[in-house]
XYZ file of C-alpha atoms in Angstrom:
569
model
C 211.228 -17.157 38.561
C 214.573 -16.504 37.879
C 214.625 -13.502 35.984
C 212.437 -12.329 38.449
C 214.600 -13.320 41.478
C 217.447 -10.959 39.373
C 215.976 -7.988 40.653
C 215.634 -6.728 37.636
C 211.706 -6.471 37.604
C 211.603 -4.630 40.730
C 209.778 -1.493 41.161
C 211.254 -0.986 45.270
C 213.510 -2.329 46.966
C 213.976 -5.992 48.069
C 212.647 -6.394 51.593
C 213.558 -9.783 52.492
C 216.491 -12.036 51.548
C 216.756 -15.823 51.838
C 219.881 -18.188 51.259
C 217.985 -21.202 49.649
C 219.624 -24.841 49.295
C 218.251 -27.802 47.294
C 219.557 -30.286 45.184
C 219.331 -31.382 41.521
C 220.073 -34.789 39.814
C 222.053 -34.988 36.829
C 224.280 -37.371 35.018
C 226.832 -34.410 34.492
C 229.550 -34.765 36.781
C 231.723 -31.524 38.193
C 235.616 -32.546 38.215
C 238.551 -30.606 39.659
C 235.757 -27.866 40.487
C 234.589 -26.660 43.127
C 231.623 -25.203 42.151
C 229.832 -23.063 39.154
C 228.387 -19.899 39.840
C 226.218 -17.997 37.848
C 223.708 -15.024 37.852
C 221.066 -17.298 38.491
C 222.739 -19.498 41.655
C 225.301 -22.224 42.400
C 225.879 -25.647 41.295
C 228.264 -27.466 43.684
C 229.131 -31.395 43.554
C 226.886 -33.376 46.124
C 229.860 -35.564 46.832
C 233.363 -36.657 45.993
C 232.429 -40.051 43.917
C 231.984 -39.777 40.444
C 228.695 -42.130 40.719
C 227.098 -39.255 43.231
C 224.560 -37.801 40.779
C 223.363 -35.105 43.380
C 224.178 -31.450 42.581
C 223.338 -28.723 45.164
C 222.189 -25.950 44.106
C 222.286 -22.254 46.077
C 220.363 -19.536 45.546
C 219.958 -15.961 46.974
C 216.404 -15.062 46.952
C 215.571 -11.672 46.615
C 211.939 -10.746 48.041
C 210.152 -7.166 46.731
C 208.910 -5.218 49.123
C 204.891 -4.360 48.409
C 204.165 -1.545 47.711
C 200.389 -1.623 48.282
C 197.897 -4.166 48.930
C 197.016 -6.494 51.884
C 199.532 -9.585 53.022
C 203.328 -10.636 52.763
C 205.399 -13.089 51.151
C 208.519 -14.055 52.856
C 209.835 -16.474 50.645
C 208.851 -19.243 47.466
C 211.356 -21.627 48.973
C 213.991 -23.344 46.683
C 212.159 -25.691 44.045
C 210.464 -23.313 41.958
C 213.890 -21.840 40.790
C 215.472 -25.618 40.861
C 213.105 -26.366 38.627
C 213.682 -23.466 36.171
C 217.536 -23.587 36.835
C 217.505 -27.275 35.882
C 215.881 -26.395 32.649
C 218.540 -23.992 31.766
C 221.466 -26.183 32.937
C 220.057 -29.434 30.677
C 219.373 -26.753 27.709
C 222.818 -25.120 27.659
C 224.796 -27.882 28.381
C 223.029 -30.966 26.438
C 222.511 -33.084 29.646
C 219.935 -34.199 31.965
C 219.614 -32.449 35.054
C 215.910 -33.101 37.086
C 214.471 -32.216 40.526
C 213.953 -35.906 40.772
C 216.319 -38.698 40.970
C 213.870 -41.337 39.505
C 213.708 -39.110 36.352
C 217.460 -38.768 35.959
C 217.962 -42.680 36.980
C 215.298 -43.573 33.990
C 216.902 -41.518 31.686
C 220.520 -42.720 32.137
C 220.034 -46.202 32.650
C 221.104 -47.182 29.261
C 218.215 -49.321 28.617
C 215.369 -49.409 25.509
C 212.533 -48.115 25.771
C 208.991 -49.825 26.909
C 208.288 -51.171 23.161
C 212.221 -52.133 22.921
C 212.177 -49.775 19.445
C 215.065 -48.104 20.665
C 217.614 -47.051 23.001
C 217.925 -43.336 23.552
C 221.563 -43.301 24.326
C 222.016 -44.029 20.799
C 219.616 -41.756 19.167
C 220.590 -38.441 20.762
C 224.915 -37.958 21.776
C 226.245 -36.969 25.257
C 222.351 -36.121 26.533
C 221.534 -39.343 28.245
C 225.457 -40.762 28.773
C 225.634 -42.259 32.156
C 228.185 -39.747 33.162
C 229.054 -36.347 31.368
C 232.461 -34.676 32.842
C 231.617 -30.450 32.757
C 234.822 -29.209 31.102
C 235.998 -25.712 31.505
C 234.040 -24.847 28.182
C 230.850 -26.205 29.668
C 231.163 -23.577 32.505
C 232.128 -20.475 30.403
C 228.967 -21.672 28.121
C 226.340 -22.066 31.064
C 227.404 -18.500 32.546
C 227.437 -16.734 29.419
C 224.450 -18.310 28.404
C 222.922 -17.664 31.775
C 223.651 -13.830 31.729
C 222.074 -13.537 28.529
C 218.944 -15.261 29.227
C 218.452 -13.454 32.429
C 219.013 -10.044 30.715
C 216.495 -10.465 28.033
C 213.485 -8.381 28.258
C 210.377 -10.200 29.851
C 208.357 -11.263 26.796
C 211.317 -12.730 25.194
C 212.535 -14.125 28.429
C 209.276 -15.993 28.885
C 208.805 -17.347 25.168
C 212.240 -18.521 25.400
C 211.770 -20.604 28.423
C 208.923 -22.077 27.365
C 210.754 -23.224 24.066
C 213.760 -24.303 26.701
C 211.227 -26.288 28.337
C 209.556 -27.819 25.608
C 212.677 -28.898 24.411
C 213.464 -30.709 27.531
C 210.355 -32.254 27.746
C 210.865 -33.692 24.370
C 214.579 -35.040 25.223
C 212.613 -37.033 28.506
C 210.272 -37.742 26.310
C 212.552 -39.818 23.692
C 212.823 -42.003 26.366
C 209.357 -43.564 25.872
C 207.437 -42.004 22.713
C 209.997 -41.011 20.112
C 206.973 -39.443 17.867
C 205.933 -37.315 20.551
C 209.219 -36.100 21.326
C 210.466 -35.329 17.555
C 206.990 -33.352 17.506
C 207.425 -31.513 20.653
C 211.353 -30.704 19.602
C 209.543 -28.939 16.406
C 207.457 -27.505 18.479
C 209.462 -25.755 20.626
C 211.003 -23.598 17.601
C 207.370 -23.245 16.112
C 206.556 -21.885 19.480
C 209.041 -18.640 18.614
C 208.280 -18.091 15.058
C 204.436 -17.598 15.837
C 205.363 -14.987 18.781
C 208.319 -13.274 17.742
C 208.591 -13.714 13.428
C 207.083 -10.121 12.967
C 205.057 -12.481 10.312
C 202.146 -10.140 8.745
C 199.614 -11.781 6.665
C 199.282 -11.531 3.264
C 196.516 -12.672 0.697
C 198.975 -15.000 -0.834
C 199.382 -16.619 2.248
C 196.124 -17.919 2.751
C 195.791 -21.858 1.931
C 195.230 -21.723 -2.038
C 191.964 -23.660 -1.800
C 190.704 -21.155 0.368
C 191.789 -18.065 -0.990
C 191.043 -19.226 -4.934
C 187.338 -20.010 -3.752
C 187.340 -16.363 -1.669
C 188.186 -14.702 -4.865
C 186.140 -16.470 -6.725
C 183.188 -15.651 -4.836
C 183.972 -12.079 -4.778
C 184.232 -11.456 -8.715
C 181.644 -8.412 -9.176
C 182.282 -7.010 -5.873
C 183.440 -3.373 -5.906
C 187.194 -3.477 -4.634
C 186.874 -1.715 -1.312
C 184.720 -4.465 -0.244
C 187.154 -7.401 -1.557
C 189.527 -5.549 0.416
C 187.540 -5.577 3.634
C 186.780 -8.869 3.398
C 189.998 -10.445 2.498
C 191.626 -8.020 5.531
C 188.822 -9.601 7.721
C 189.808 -13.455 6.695
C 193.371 -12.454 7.619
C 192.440 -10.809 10.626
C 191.782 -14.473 12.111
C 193.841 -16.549 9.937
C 196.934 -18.606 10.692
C 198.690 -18.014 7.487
C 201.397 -20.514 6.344
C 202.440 -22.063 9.775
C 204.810 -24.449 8.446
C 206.739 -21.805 5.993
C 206.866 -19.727 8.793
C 208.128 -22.059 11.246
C 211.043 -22.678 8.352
C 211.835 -19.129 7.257
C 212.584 -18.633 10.946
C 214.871 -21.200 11.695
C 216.772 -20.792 8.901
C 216.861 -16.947 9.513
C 218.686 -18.204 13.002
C 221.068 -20.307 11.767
C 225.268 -18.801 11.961
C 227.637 -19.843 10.189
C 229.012 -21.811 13.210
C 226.332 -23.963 12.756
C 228.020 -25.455 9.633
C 231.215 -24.970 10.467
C 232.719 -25.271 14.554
C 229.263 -26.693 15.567
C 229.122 -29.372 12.838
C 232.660 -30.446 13.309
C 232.082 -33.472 15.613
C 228.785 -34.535 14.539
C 228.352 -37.456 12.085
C 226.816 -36.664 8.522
C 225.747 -32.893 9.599
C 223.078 -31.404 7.414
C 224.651 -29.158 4.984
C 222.569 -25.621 4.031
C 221.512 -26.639 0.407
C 219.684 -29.400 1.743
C 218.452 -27.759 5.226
C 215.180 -25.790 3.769
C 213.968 -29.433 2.333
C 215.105 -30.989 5.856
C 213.164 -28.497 7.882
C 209.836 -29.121 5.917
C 210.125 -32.647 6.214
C 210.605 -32.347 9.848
C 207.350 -30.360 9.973
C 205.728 -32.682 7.825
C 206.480 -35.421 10.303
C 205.454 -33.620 12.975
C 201.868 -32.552 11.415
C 201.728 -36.447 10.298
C 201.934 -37.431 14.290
C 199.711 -34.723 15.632
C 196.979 -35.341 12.799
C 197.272 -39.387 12.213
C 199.553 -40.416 14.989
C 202.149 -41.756 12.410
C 205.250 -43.460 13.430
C 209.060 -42.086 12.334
C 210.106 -43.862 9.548
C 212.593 -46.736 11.141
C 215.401 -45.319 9.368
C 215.386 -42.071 12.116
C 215.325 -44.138 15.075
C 217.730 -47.027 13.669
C 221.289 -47.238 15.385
C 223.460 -44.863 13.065
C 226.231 -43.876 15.049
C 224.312 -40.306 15.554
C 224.155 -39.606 12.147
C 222.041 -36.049 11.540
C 220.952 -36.921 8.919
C 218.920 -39.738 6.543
C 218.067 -40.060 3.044
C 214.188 -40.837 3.399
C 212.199 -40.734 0.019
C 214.721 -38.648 -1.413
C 215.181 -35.956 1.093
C 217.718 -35.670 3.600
C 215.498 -36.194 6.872
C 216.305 -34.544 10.470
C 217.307 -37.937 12.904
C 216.919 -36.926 16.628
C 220.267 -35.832 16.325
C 219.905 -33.668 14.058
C 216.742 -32.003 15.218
C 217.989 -31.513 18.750
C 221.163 -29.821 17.908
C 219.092 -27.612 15.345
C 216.790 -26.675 17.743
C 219.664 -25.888 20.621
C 221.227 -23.788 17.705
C 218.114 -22.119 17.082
C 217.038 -20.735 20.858
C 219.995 -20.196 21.556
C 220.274 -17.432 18.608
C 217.023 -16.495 19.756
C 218.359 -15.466 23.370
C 221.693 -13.665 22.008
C 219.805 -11.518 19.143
C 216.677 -10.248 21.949
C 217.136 -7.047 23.110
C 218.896 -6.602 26.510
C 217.938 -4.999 29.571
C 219.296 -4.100 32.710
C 216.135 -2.936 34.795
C 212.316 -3.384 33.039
C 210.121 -2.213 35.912
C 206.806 -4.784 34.944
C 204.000 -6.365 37.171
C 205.137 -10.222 37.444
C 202.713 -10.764 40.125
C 200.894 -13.291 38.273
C 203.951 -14.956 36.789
C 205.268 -16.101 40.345
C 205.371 -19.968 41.504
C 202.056 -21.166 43.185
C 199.726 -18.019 41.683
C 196.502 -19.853 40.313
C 193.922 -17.232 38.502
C 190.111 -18.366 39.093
C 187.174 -16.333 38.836
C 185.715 -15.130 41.824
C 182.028 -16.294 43.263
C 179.503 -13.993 42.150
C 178.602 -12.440 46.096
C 182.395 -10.462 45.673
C 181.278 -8.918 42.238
C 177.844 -9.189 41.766
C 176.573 -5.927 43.808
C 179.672 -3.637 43.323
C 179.578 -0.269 41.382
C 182.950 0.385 41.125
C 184.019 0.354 37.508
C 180.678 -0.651 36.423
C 179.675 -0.295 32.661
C 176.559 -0.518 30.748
C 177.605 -3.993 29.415
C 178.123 -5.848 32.176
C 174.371 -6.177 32.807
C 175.063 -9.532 31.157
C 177.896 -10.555 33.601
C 175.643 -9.800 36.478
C 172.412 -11.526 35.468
C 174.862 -14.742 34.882
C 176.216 -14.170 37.944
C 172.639 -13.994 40.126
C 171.804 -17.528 38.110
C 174.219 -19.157 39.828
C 173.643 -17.612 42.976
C 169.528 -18.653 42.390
C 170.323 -22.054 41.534
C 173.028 -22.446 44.160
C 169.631 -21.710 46.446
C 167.384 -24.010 44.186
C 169.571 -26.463 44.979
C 169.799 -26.389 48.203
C 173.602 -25.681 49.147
C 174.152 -25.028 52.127
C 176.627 -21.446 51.079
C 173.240 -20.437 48.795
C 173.405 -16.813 48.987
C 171.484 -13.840 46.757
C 173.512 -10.848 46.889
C 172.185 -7.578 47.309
C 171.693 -6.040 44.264
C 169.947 -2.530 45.086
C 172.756 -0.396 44.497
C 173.540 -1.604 41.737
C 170.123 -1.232 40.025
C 169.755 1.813 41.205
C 172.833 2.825 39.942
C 171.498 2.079 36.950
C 168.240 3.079 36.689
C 168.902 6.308 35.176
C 170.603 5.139 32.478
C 168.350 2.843 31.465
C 166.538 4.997 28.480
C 170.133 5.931 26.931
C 170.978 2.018 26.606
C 170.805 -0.020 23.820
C 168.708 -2.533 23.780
C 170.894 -5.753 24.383
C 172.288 -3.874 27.281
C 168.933 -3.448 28.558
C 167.332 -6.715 28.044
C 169.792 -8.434 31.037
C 169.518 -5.237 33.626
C 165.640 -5.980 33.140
C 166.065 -9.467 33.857
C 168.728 -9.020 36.764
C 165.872 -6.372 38.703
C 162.922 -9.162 38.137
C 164.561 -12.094 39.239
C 166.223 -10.339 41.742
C 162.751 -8.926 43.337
C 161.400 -12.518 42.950
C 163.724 -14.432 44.702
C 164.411 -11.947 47.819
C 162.205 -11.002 50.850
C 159.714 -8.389 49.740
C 161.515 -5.660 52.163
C 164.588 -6.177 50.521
C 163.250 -5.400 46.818
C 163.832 -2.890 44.851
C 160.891 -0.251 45.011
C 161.797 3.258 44.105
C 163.001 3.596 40.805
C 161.694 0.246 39.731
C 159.148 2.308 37.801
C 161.622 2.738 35.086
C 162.415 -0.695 34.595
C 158.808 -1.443 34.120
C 158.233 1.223 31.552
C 160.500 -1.396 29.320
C 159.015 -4.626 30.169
C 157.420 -5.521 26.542
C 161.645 -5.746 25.991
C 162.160 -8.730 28.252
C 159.043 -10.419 27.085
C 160.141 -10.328 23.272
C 162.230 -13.593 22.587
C 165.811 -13.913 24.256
C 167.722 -15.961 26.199
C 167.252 -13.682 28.866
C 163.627 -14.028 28.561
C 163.806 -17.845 28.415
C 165.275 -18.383 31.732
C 163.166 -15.195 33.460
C 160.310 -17.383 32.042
C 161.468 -20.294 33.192
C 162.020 -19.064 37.078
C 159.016 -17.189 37.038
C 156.955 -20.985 36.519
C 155.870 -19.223 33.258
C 155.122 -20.607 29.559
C 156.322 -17.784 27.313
C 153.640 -16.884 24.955
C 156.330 -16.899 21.387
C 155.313 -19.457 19.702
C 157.149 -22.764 19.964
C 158.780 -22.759 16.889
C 160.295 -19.206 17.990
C 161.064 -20.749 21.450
C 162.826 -23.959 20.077
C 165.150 -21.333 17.686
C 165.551 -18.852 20.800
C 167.341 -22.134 22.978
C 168.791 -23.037 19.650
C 170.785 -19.352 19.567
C 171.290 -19.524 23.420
C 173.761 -22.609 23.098
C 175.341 -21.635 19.812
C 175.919 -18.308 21.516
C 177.159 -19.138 25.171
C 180.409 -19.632 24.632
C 180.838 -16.051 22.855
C 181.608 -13.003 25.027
C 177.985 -11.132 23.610
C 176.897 -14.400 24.536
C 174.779 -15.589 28.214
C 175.815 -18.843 30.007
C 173.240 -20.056 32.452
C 174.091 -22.785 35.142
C 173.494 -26.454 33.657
C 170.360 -27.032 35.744
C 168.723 -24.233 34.387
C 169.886 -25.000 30.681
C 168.094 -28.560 31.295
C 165.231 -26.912 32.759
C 164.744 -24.706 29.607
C 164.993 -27.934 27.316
C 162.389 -29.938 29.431
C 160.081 -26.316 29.065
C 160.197 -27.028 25.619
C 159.591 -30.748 25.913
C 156.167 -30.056 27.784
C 155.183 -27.288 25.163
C 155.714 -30.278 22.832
C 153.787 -33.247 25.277
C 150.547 -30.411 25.477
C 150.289 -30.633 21.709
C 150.768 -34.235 21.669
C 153.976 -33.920 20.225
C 155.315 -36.978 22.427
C 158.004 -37.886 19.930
C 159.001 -34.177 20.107
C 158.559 -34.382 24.304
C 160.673 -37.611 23.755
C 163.551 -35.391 22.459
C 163.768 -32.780 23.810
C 164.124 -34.709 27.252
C 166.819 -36.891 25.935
C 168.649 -33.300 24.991
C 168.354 -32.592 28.694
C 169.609 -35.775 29.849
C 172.438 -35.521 27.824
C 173.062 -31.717 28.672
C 173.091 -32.524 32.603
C 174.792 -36.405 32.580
C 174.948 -36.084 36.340
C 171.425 -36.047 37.057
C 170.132 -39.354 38.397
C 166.023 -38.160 38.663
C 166.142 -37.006 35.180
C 167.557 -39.967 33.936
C 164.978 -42.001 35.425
C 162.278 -39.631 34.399
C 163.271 -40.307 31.056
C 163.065 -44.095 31.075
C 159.579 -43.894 32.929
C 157.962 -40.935 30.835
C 154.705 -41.447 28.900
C 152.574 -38.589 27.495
C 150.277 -38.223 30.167
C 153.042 -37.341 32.220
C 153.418 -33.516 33.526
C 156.787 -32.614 32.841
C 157.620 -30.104 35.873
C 161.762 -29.043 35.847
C 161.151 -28.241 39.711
C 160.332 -31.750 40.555
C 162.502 -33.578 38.408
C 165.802 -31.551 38.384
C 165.450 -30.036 42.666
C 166.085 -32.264 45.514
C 163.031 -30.963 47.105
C 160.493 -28.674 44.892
C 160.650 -24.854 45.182
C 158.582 -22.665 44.072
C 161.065 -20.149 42.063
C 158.058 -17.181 42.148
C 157.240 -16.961 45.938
């Protein structure tokens, strides 16, 4: 928001602007100043007393005009850039600074944490002191740093908050899971390296178990088809995270880091043991996320904020250490990122409050704008919902009118392939089945017909056409238990079809009565307990299952409705 706020992103001009006042909490403490201002707003002291924690923050908001489109926004109001601001206030100048009091309070108390490990205020310097006094270099660093940050261009603006913020939620985090926050503080450089490395994969970066048993398999093949294949592997494959996470931080390391920078600190990590420090750190981390494995005590032992530990022979990151690393690190990041002054770029989804859901099928289902021949699969998906939504018995049930669109279709309907034609097929029958008969589709439904034998061939389509239609496909069941079997495998895919849970139920129990006719009740048996377990919330089918004996018709309508339809009148 506040790169945004600069102006910078603008296409026209602003059209409203707001003077916005709120107040941060932070144990740094302004002295002998009056305030700090910088590109991205005001810090002032919330009172004369040293003990006053309160900062107020101002902020001119700057409000594009639209340029099209319905509705206004006059303003986002202040805490969405506090928020942000007091990210890049604790980041630059190694304190804490919150929205919220409690948080600050907790953090500078002084005391251990919940398992009494630890105290933070002697893992980490200056960060959680009860009082920090801003100094005139503090200020000059938070503008400059500020200026920079805000001129960076978008993409790099936005991975480098998120590694600002990361970072800050692993400092808060110190203050009550010390593994977590040593994982999150390597995180928030990995974060970078996978975006912005330039990192392109080669074959010798491929896990060795993997790629010796790839080349292996692929003795005898002619070479242009190694080649695909290996090219295909690394198309999808996260090659060497953790030497990637380490050639970039050490590519962002100055010499200031061992020189200036390291001249306070206590046992600073020199360079010929940094590349074996940064492993280990990522070795700890991958030890936490994977087994949940504690830092050995020597890292979180009072050492006078040593940055560093021999551990098994290697001279190990403390907190310390890390943090100031990882401070070093971003804040290369920011000063080597291109610049700009003006980026004209759509951050309408990137502003405060702006939630992306998908939209109910009746605002999609029957346009033509845009349409394509592959979104017959969208469409059909969508109408499912709608039909069960009616099955169901909700009161907003509604079945969209979908005459335009088949009949926008219709022509093209020989010059498809076949998977696009299979769910246009099953989006016209359903459609005609569930809707008065003056509202079907008549003319031009002779085309659709001419390719019926498609829809009844075996497809997930098919199944659930079938299934609404109160009809027992005639595959046999062995091709109708593998059809179900590649409709959930498949779902999640984009080529795939997802069908609401009731139906997917509905579909098993179809199976399980194919399976009770034979007097296959064992088979029955199972495929109802799939159901159960593929619709939890569904108390009739659970007690269907506990009652159900062989001789008992299993009907989807009466088990899985509130009230039984019938789907084909």
């Amino acid at each position: 928001m506040l790169q945004i706020n600069t102006g910078k992103l603008f296409v026209g001009k602003p059209e409203y602007i707001n003077e916005l006042r709120g107040v941060l909490y932070s144990n740094l403490r302004l002295v002998g100043t009056a305030k700090i201002e910088t590109a991205a707003g005001t810090l002032l002291a919330g009172g004369s007393s040293l003990n006053n924690p309160a900062l107020v923050y101002e902020l001119t908001e700057q409000i594009e005009a639209r340029l099209d489109g319905p509705g206004f926004l006059l303003s986002h109001r202040i805490e969405p850039y506090a928020k942000d601001f007091a990210v890049l206030v604790s980041f630059a100048l190694n304190v804490v600074c919150t929205v919220d009091f409690a948080t600050t309070e907790r953090l500078c108390n002084g005391k251990p944490d919940a398992a009494g490990r630890y105290t933070p205020r002697t893992l980490v310097q200056r960060f959680f002191d009860e009082k920090v006094l801003c100094s005139p270099a503090d200020l000059q660093k938070l503008r400059e740093f500020t200026d920079q940050f805000l001129a960076l261009e978008r993409k790099s603006f936005l991975g480098a908050m998120r590694a600002m913020r990361t970072y800050v939620v692993a400092m808060h985090r110190i203050a009550d899971d010390v593994e977590l926050a040593y994982t999150l503080l390597v995180a928030s450089i990995e974060s970078l390296a996978q975006k912005f490395d330039g990192h392109e994969g080669a074959w010798g970066d491929v896990d060795d178990q993997k790629r010796l048993a790839i080349d292996k398999a692929l003795v005898g093949a002619p070479e242009d088809v190694a080649q695909r294949v290996r090219s295909a592997i690394l198309s999808t494959e996260h090659t060497k995270l953790k030497k990637r996470f380490h050639d970039f931080t050490l590519s962002h390391l100055t010499p200031e880091f061992f020189r200036e920078e390291a001249s306070a600190e206590s046992q600073p990590v020199g360079r010929n043991d940094l590349s074996d420090a940064i492993e280990q750190a990522y070795k700890l981390r991958s030890a936490y996320v994977h087994t949940l494995s504690q830092l050995p005590w020597s890292l979180i032992a009072p050492n006078e904020f040593c940055e560093t530990v021999l551990e098994d022979r290697v001279q190990t990151l403390t907190l310390q250490g890390l943090s100031r690393l990882v401070r070093h690190v971003i804040g290369e990041f920011v000063k080597r990122q291109p610049k700009l002054n003006m980026e004209p770029y759509d951050y309408s989804l990137e502003r405060a409050g702006v939630v992306l859901a998908s939209l109910a099928p009746q605002y999609w289902i029957g346009t033509t704008t845009g349409m394509r021949l592959d979104d017959g699969r969208l469409r059909f998906e969508g109408l499912l919902e709608q039909i069960t939504s009616h099955l169901l018995g909700r009161g907003d049930a509604v079945v969209t009118d979908l005459r335009k669109v088949l009949s926008v279709v219709e022509p093209s309907l020989p010059n498809m392939k076949r998977e696009q034609r299979v769910p246009f097929l099953a989006l016209l029958y359903c459609f005609n089945s569930f809707v008065r008969s003056e509202d079907r589709l008549v003319e031009g439904a002779g085309t659709f017909h001419r390719f019926a034998e498609e829809l009844d061939a075996p497809s997930a389509e098919s199944v659930f056409v079938h299934l609404l239609m109160n009809r027992t496909p005639h595959w046999p069941l062995e091709t109708h238990e593998a059809v179900i079997e590649e409709y959930f495998h498949r779902r999640k895919h984009r080529s795939g079809l997802r069908a609401p849970a009731t139906l997917e139920a509905a579909s098993l129990l179809g199976i399980a009565e194919r399976h009770r006719i034979t007097g296959d009740w064992l088979g029955a048996e199972t495929f109802i307990s799939q159901a159960v377990e593929n619709l939890p919330s569904c108390l009739k089918l659970r007690e269907f299952e506990k009652s159900f004996h062989g001789a008992m018709f299993i009907n989807w309508q009466t088990i899985l409705l509130p009230a039984r339809h019938s789907p084909a009148e």
